[in-house]
């Protein structure tokens, strides 16, 4: 399975911070925002990743991430000239996807929880259909909302409903089979002129091949797209890391634990981070001090 990191858009809800920098390059505590969804894709076992962003911002992502070798992955890059919807990512990356199954992670989403890697790898191993994740929120009208029947089966998905039928929001992480590019090509723009990811999910739902995993209380999902949510995400990461000593959304750590890189490579990455706390933790991990 391949993976797409969608890091486009103009980030207007974060102006003026995003007038000169991509939203997904802003810091969430001690790491760039894009590190968190990147780590999520890597936890799913995905090593071929395309990052899609604006023509103006792509050079900065290339500078930050390079070819991916230091994380034990392979990066490709593509432009999204205008923000015409999340599902557009599959049209932009169609030749690169080359008929394979593909996951998509939004560049401003953070998911954290125990046994997350096993959950993600299970979603990535599905041979047919699609898997998305739902999370209970207080303000579902801001999201794509999924409704369930008495047996817990998804029955409907509505984008930003005025009167939501449930509090379950679809997160910015999606796993699709090899049909995804053809389905994306069949979708027509919505009233707001975008290729909606909700419309793509509806095709799978109507075909009876959409699995919706409800993330329990043991998980946290944060969308860092507003000043308040950006602060909340940073506070969450700082709290977890300072209280437990465990890292959140660190691709170097994920690469090591997943076996993508070895201890010597991890030490090299830690050395490049100097005397930062992040560098110290990675050195301890490489030396076997941390379990």
Tab-separated table of C-alpha atoms in Angstrom:
chain	number	residue	atom	x	y	z
A	1	UNK	CA	0.000	0.000	0.000
A	2	UNK	CA	1.115	3.534	-0.798
A	3	UNK	CA	0.304	6.664	1.169
A	4	UNK	CA	-0.477	10.285	0.379
A	5	UNK	CA	0.176	13.193	2.721
A	6	UNK	CA	-2.054	16.083	1.688
A	7	UNK	CA	-0.465	19.319	2.876
A	8	UNK	CA	-1.977	21.926	0.586
A	9	UNK	CA	-4.403	24.765	1.091
A	10	UNK	CA	-3.824	28.335	2.196
A	11	UNK	CA	-4.554	27.892	5.898
A	12	UNK	CA	-6.780	30.951	6.070
A	13	UNK	CA	-8.089	30.022	9.516
A	14	UNK	CA	-4.535	30.453	10.809
A	15	UNK	CA	-3.787	33.828	9.258
A	16	UNK	CA	-1.528	35.742	9.755
A	17	UNK	CA	0.690	32.797	10.806
A	18	UNK	CA	0.211	31.131	7.437
A	19	UNK	CA	0.704	34.185	5.231
A	20	UNK	CA	4.361	33.250	4.781
A	21	UNK	CA	4.444	29.570	5.783
A	22	UNK	CA	2.443	26.436	5.111
A	23	UNK	CA	0.076	25.468	7.918
A	24	UNK	CA	1.556	21.975	7.946
A	25	UNK	CA	5.030	23.379	8.655
A	26	UNK	CA	3.947	25.221	11.793
A	27	UNK	CA	5.222	23.739	15.058
A	28	UNK	CA	3.036	21.507	17.174
A	29	UNK	CA	5.085	21.695	20.363
A	30	UNK	CA	8.522	20.347	19.333
A	31	UNK	CA	7.895	19.079	15.796
A	32	UNK	CA	6.491	20.366	12.505
A	33	UNK	CA	2.792	19.618	12.152
A	34	UNK	CA	3.365	17.346	9.144
A	35	UNK	CA	5.451	14.946	11.259
A	36	UNK	CA	2.329	13.708	13.055
A	37	UNK	CA	0.347	12.385	10.051
A	38	UNK	CA	3.621	11.181	8.521
A	39	UNK	CA	4.200	9.091	11.643
A	40	UNK	CA	0.656	7.735	11.352
A	41	UNK	CA	1.244	6.491	7.797
A	42	UNK	CA	4.537	4.934	8.867
A	43	UNK	CA	2.842	3.187	11.804
A	44	UNK	CA	0.581	1.537	9.221
A	45	UNK	CA	3.708	0.070	7.612
A	46	UNK	CA	3.574	2.404	4.614
A	47	UNK	CA	6.966	3.309	3.151
A	48	UNK	CA	6.093	4.805	-0.275
A	49	UNK	CA	4.664	8.249	0.415
A	50	UNK	CA	3.712	11.150	-1.837
A	51	UNK	CA	3.458	14.608	-0.297
A	52	UNK	CA	1.118	16.983	-2.128
A	53	UNK	CA	1.278	20.713	-1.485
A	54	UNK	CA	1.144	24.066	-3.223
A	55	UNK	CA	3.828	25.047	-5.748
A	56	UNK	CA	5.005	27.760	-3.313
A	57	UNK	CA	5.331	25.444	-0.309
A	58	UNK	CA	6.741	22.275	-1.898
A	59	UNK	CA	10.388	23.468	-1.754
A	60	UNK	CA	10.110	23.866	2.022
A	61	UNK	CA	8.742	20.344	2.430
A	62	UNK	CA	11.549	18.989	0.261
A	63	UNK	CA	14.040	20.803	2.469
A	64	UNK	CA	12.473	19.374	5.631
A	65	UNK	CA	11.882	15.792	4.511
A	66	UNK	CA	14.319	15.143	1.677
A	67	UNK	CA	13.987	11.823	-0.100
A	68	UNK	CA	12.764	10.092	3.069
A	69	UNK	CA	15.834	7.882	3.485
A	70	UNK	CA	16.583	9.122	6.980
A	71	UNK	CA	13.175	7.779	7.999
A	72	UNK	CA	13.584	4.583	6.008
A	73	UNK	CA	10.851	5.594	3.543
A	74	UNK	CA	10.657	6.941	-0.008
A	75	UNK	CA	9.123	10.334	-0.720
A	76	UNK	CA	7.629	11.634	-3.927
A	77	UNK	CA	6.306	15.173	-4.315
A	78	UNK	CA	3.484	16.652	-6.355
A	79	UNK	CA	1.812	20.035	-6.739
A	80	UNK	CA	-1.785	20.923	-5.997
A	81	UNK	CA	-2.097	24.231	-7.867
A	82	UNK	CA	-5.464	25.047	-6.272
A	83	UNK	CA	-7.344	23.527	-3.318
A	84	UNK	CA	-10.076	21.700	-5.218
A	85	UNK	CA	-10.948	19.131	-2.582
A	86	UNK	CA	-9.357	16.287	-0.660
A	87	UNK	CA	-10.358	13.639	-3.206
A	88	UNK	CA	-8.370	15.555	-5.831
A	89	UNK	CA	-5.235	14.075	-4.252
A	90	UNK	CA	-5.977	10.734	-5.929
A	91	UNK	CA	-6.179	12.376	-9.342
A	92	UNK	CA	-2.933	14.276	-8.789
A	93	UNK	CA	-1.199	11.090	-7.666
A	94	UNK	CA	-2.881	8.714	-10.090
A	95	UNK	CA	0.197	7.827	-12.161
A	96	UNK	CA	2.310	7.432	-9.023
A	97	UNK	CA	-0.297	5.236	-7.305
A	98	UNK	CA	-0.230	3.049	-10.425
A	99	UNK	CA	-3.250	0.936	-9.557
A	100	UNK	CA	-2.177	0.055	-6.016
A	101	UNK	CA	-4.140	0.451	-2.797
A	102	UNK	CA	-3.535	3.836	-1.191
A	103	UNK	CA	-4.039	5.590	2.146
A	104	UNK	CA	-4.516	9.316	2.599
A	105	UNK	CA	-3.630	11.383	5.667
A	106	UNK	CA	-4.420	15.060	6.058
A	107	UNK	CA	-1.388	17.116	6.991
A	108	UNK	CA	-3.008	18.817	9.980
A	109	UNK	CA	-4.342	15.726	11.770
A	110	UNK	CA	-2.874	14.055	14.853
A	111	UNK	CA	-4.008	10.618	16.045
A	112	UNK	CA	-2.545	9.054	19.155
A	113	UNK	CA	-3.448	6.011	21.194
A	114	UNK	CA	-2.399	2.646	22.547
A	115	UNK	CA	-2.137	-0.172	19.989
A	116	UNK	CA	-2.586	2.387	17.187
A	117	UNK	CA	-0.053	0.674	14.938
A	118	UNK	CA	-1.936	-2.640	15.054
A	119	UNK	CA	-5.202	-0.879	14.204
A	120	UNK	CA	-3.598	0.938	11.278
A	121	UNK	CA	-1.823	-2.116	9.914
A	122	UNK	CA	-5.098	-4.007	9.993
A	123	UNK	CA	-6.714	-1.244	7.924
A	124	UNK	CA	-3.783	-1.256	5.494
A	125	UNK	CA	-3.965	-5.028	5.008
A	126	UNK	CA	-7.531	-5.031	3.683
A	127	UNK	CA	-7.622	-6.263	0.096
A	128	UNK	CA	-10.998	-4.818	-0.865
A	129	UNK	CA	-13.055	-1.823	0.152
A	130	UNK	CA	-12.137	1.121	2.324
A	131	UNK	CA	-11.584	1.881	5.993
A	132	UNK	CA	-12.109	5.218	7.694
A	133	UNK	CA	-12.045	6.178	11.359
A	134	UNK	CA	-14.724	7.956	13.361
A	135	UNK	CA	-14.229	9.951	16.548
A	136	UNK	CA	-16.844	11.371	18.906
A	137	UNK	CA	-16.778	15.195	18.931
A	138	UNK	CA	-18.785	17.968	20.546
A	139	UNK	CA	-19.182	19.986	17.325
A	140	UNK	CA	-19.913	17.466	14.540
A	141	UNK	CA	-21.306	20.151	12.214
A	142	UNK	CA	-17.684	21.062	11.374
A	143	UNK	CA	-16.926	17.632	9.894
A	144	UNK	CA	-18.132	14.788	7.765
A	145	UNK	CA	-20.537	12.977	10.097
A	146	UNK	CA	-21.259	9.255	10.038
A	147	UNK	CA	-24.447	7.677	11.399
A	148	UNK	CA	-24.782	4.090	12.608
A	149	UNK	CA	-27.632	1.622	12.949
A	150	UNK	CA	-28.437	-0.386	16.084
A	151	UNK	CA	-25.825	-2.986	15.100
A	152	UNK	CA	-23.077	-0.373	14.789
A	153	UNK	CA	-22.997	-0.462	10.990
A	154	UNK	CA	-22.477	2.824	9.154
A	155	UNK	CA	-25.617	3.924	7.338
A	156	UNK	CA	-24.937	7.490	6.185
A	157	UNK	CA	-22.163	10.051	5.819
A	158	UNK	CA	-23.001	13.741	5.501
A	159	UNK	CA	-20.504	16.558	4.975
A	160	UNK	CA	-20.868	19.391	7.506
A	161	UNK	CA	-24.566	18.780	8.269
A	162	UNK	CA	-26.674	21.611	9.659
A	163	UNK	CA	-28.458	19.143	11.946
A	164	UNK	CA	-26.049	16.251	12.620
A	165	UNK	CA	-27.621	12.853	13.288
A	166	UNK	CA	-24.674	11.739	15.391
A	167	UNK	CA	-21.546	13.056	17.114
A	168	UNK	CA	-19.209	10.774	15.179
A	169	UNK	CA	-16.866	12.732	12.888
A	170	UNK	CA	-14.798	11.094	10.162
A	171	UNK	CA	-11.120	11.781	10.848
A	172	UNK	CA	-8.566	12.855	8.263
A	173	UNK	CA	-7.190	9.355	7.712
A	174	UNK	CA	-8.499	7.059	4.973
A	175	UNK	CA	-7.497	3.651	3.585
A	176	UNK	CA	-8.682	2.609	0.119
A	177	UNK	CA	-8.302	-0.354	-2.185
A	178	UNK	CA	-6.915	-0.188	-5.716
A	179	UNK	CA	-10.213	1.127	-7.123
A	180	UNK	CA	-9.761	4.493	-5.453
A	181	UNK	CA	-8.307	6.416	-8.392
A	182	UNK	CA	-11.082	5.283	-10.736
A	183	UNK	CA	-13.729	6.174	-8.166
A	184	UNK	CA	-12.129	9.577	-7.542
A	185	UNK	CA	-12.190	10.235	-11.284
A	186	UNK	CA	-15.945	9.574	-11.353
A	187	UNK	CA	-16.782	12.118	-8.647
A	188	UNK	CA	-18.198	15.475	-9.659
A	189	UNK	CA	-17.461	18.744	-7.835
A	190	UNK	CA	-19.807	19.677	-5.000
A	191	UNK	CA	-21.755	22.920	-4.737
A	192	UNK	CA	-18.647	24.575	-3.327
A	193	UNK	CA	-16.615	23.427	-6.326
A	194	UNK	CA	-14.586	20.733	-4.573
A	195	UNK	CA	-14.071	17.005	-5.038
A	196	UNK	CA	-15.329	15.943	-1.624
A	197	UNK	CA	-13.761	13.020	0.199
A	198	UNK	CA	-17.207	12.387	1.682
A	199	UNK	CA	-18.570	11.717	-1.817
A	200	UNK	CA	-15.781	9.200	-2.419
A	201	UNK	CA	-16.560	7.501	0.898
A	202	UNK	CA	-20.247	7.364	-0.035
A	203	UNK	CA	-19.426	5.278	-3.110
A	204	UNK	CA	-17.820	2.651	-0.897
A	205	UNK	CA	-20.642	2.939	1.658
A	206	UNK	CA	-23.329	2.398	-0.981
A	207	UNK	CA	-21.397	-0.591	-2.319
A	208	UNK	CA	-21.335	-2.074	1.182
A	209	UNK	CA	-17.509	-2.063	1.303
A	210	UNK	CA	-16.847	0.825	3.691
A	211	UNK	CA	-15.613	-0.103	7.164
A	212	UNK	CA	-15.883	2.597	9.813
A	213	UNK	CA	-13.709	2.043	12.885
A	214	UNK	CA	-14.887	3.947	15.940
A	215	UNK	CA	-11.930	5.270	17.913
A	216	UNK	CA	-12.589	4.686	21.609
A	217	UNK	CA	-11.705	6.808	24.636
A	218	UNK	CA	-8.218	5.355	24.521
A	219	UNK	CA	-7.451	7.446	21.446
A	220	UNK	CA	-7.045	11.148	20.780
A	221	UNK	CA	-7.737	12.827	17.457
A	222	UNK	CA	-6.813	16.464	17.008
A	223	UNK	CA	-7.275	18.692	13.962
A	224	UNK	CA	-4.756	21.515	14.285
A	225	UNK	CA	-6.361	23.830	11.735
A	226	UNK	CA	-7.378	26.765	13.961
A	227	UNK	CA	-5.471	28.794	16.589
A	228	UNK	CA	-7.360	27.084	19.405
A	229	UNK	CA	-6.906	23.560	18.053
A	230	UNK	CA	-3.232	24.246	17.256
A	231	UNK	CA	-2.678	25.238	20.879
A	232	UNK	CA	-4.642	22.231	22.113
A	233	UNK	CA	-2.546	19.890	19.986
A	234	UNK	CA	0.707	21.392	21.239
A	235	UNK	CA	-0.461	21.181	24.847
A	236	UNK	CA	-1.512	17.562	24.351
A	237	UNK	CA	1.890	16.579	22.935
A	238	UNK	CA	3.765	18.498	25.642
A	239	UNK	CA	1.700	16.877	28.385
A	240	UNK	CA	2.134	13.314	27.113
A	241	UNK	CA	5.858	13.700	26.487
A	242	UNK	CA	6.709	15.494	29.734
A	243	UNK	CA	4.603	13.184	31.928
A	244	UNK	CA	5.544	9.856	30.349
A	245	UNK	CA	8.854	10.452	28.600
A	246	UNK	CA	7.316	8.862	25.498
A	247	UNK	CA	7.336	10.620	22.142
A	248	UNK	CA	4.275	11.558	20.113
A	249	UNK	CA	4.390	11.848	16.327
A	250	UNK	CA	8.138	11.386	15.915
A	251	UNK	CA	8.970	9.757	12.551
A	252	UNK	CA	12.550	8.961	13.622
A	253	UNK	CA	11.259	6.927	16.572
A	254	UNK	CA	8.571	5.248	14.462
A	255	UNK	CA	11.147	4.365	11.795
A	256	UNK	CA	13.341	2.690	14.415
A	257	UNK	CA	10.542	0.814	16.167
A	258	UNK	CA	9.100	-0.359	12.840
A	259	UNK	CA	12.513	-1.615	11.726
A	260	UNK	CA	12.821	0.887	8.870
A	261	UNK	CA	16.172	2.126	10.235
A	262	UNK	CA	18.747	0.711	12.648
A	263	UNK	CA	20.312	2.038	15.840
A	264	UNK	CA	23.259	3.656	14.060
A	265	UNK	CA	20.954	5.561	11.730
A	266	UNK	CA	18.861	6.672	14.691
A	267	UNK	CA	21.968	7.970	16.459
A	268	UNK	CA	22.827	9.964	13.341
A	269	UNK	CA	19.348	11.500	13.359
A	270	UNK	CA	19.639	12.288	17.062
A	271	UNK	CA	22.992	13.947	16.450
A	272	UNK	CA	21.417	16.240	13.908
A	273	UNK	CA	18.972	17.452	16.571
A	274	UNK	CA	21.773	18.701	18.799
A	275	UNK	CA	21.070	19.183	22.498
A	276	UNK	CA	17.290	19.242	22.199
A	277	UNK	CA	15.192	17.019	24.438
A	278	UNK	CA	14.015	15.227	21.305
A	279	UNK	CA	17.603	14.438	20.346
A	280	UNK	CA	18.346	13.168	23.857
A	281	UNK	CA	15.351	10.815	23.839
A	282	UNK	CA	16.309	9.442	20.421
A	283	UNK	CA	19.887	8.828	21.601
A	284	UNK	CA	18.569	6.962	24.651
A	285	UNK	CA	16.308	4.917	22.396
A	286	UNK	CA	19.191	4.012	20.084
A	287	UNK	CA	21.354	3.055	23.058
A	288	UNK	CA	18.678	0.820	24.541
A	289	UNK	CA	18.061	3.034	27.575
A	290	UNK	CA	14.375	3.383	26.638
A	291	UNK	CA	12.187	0.360	26.036
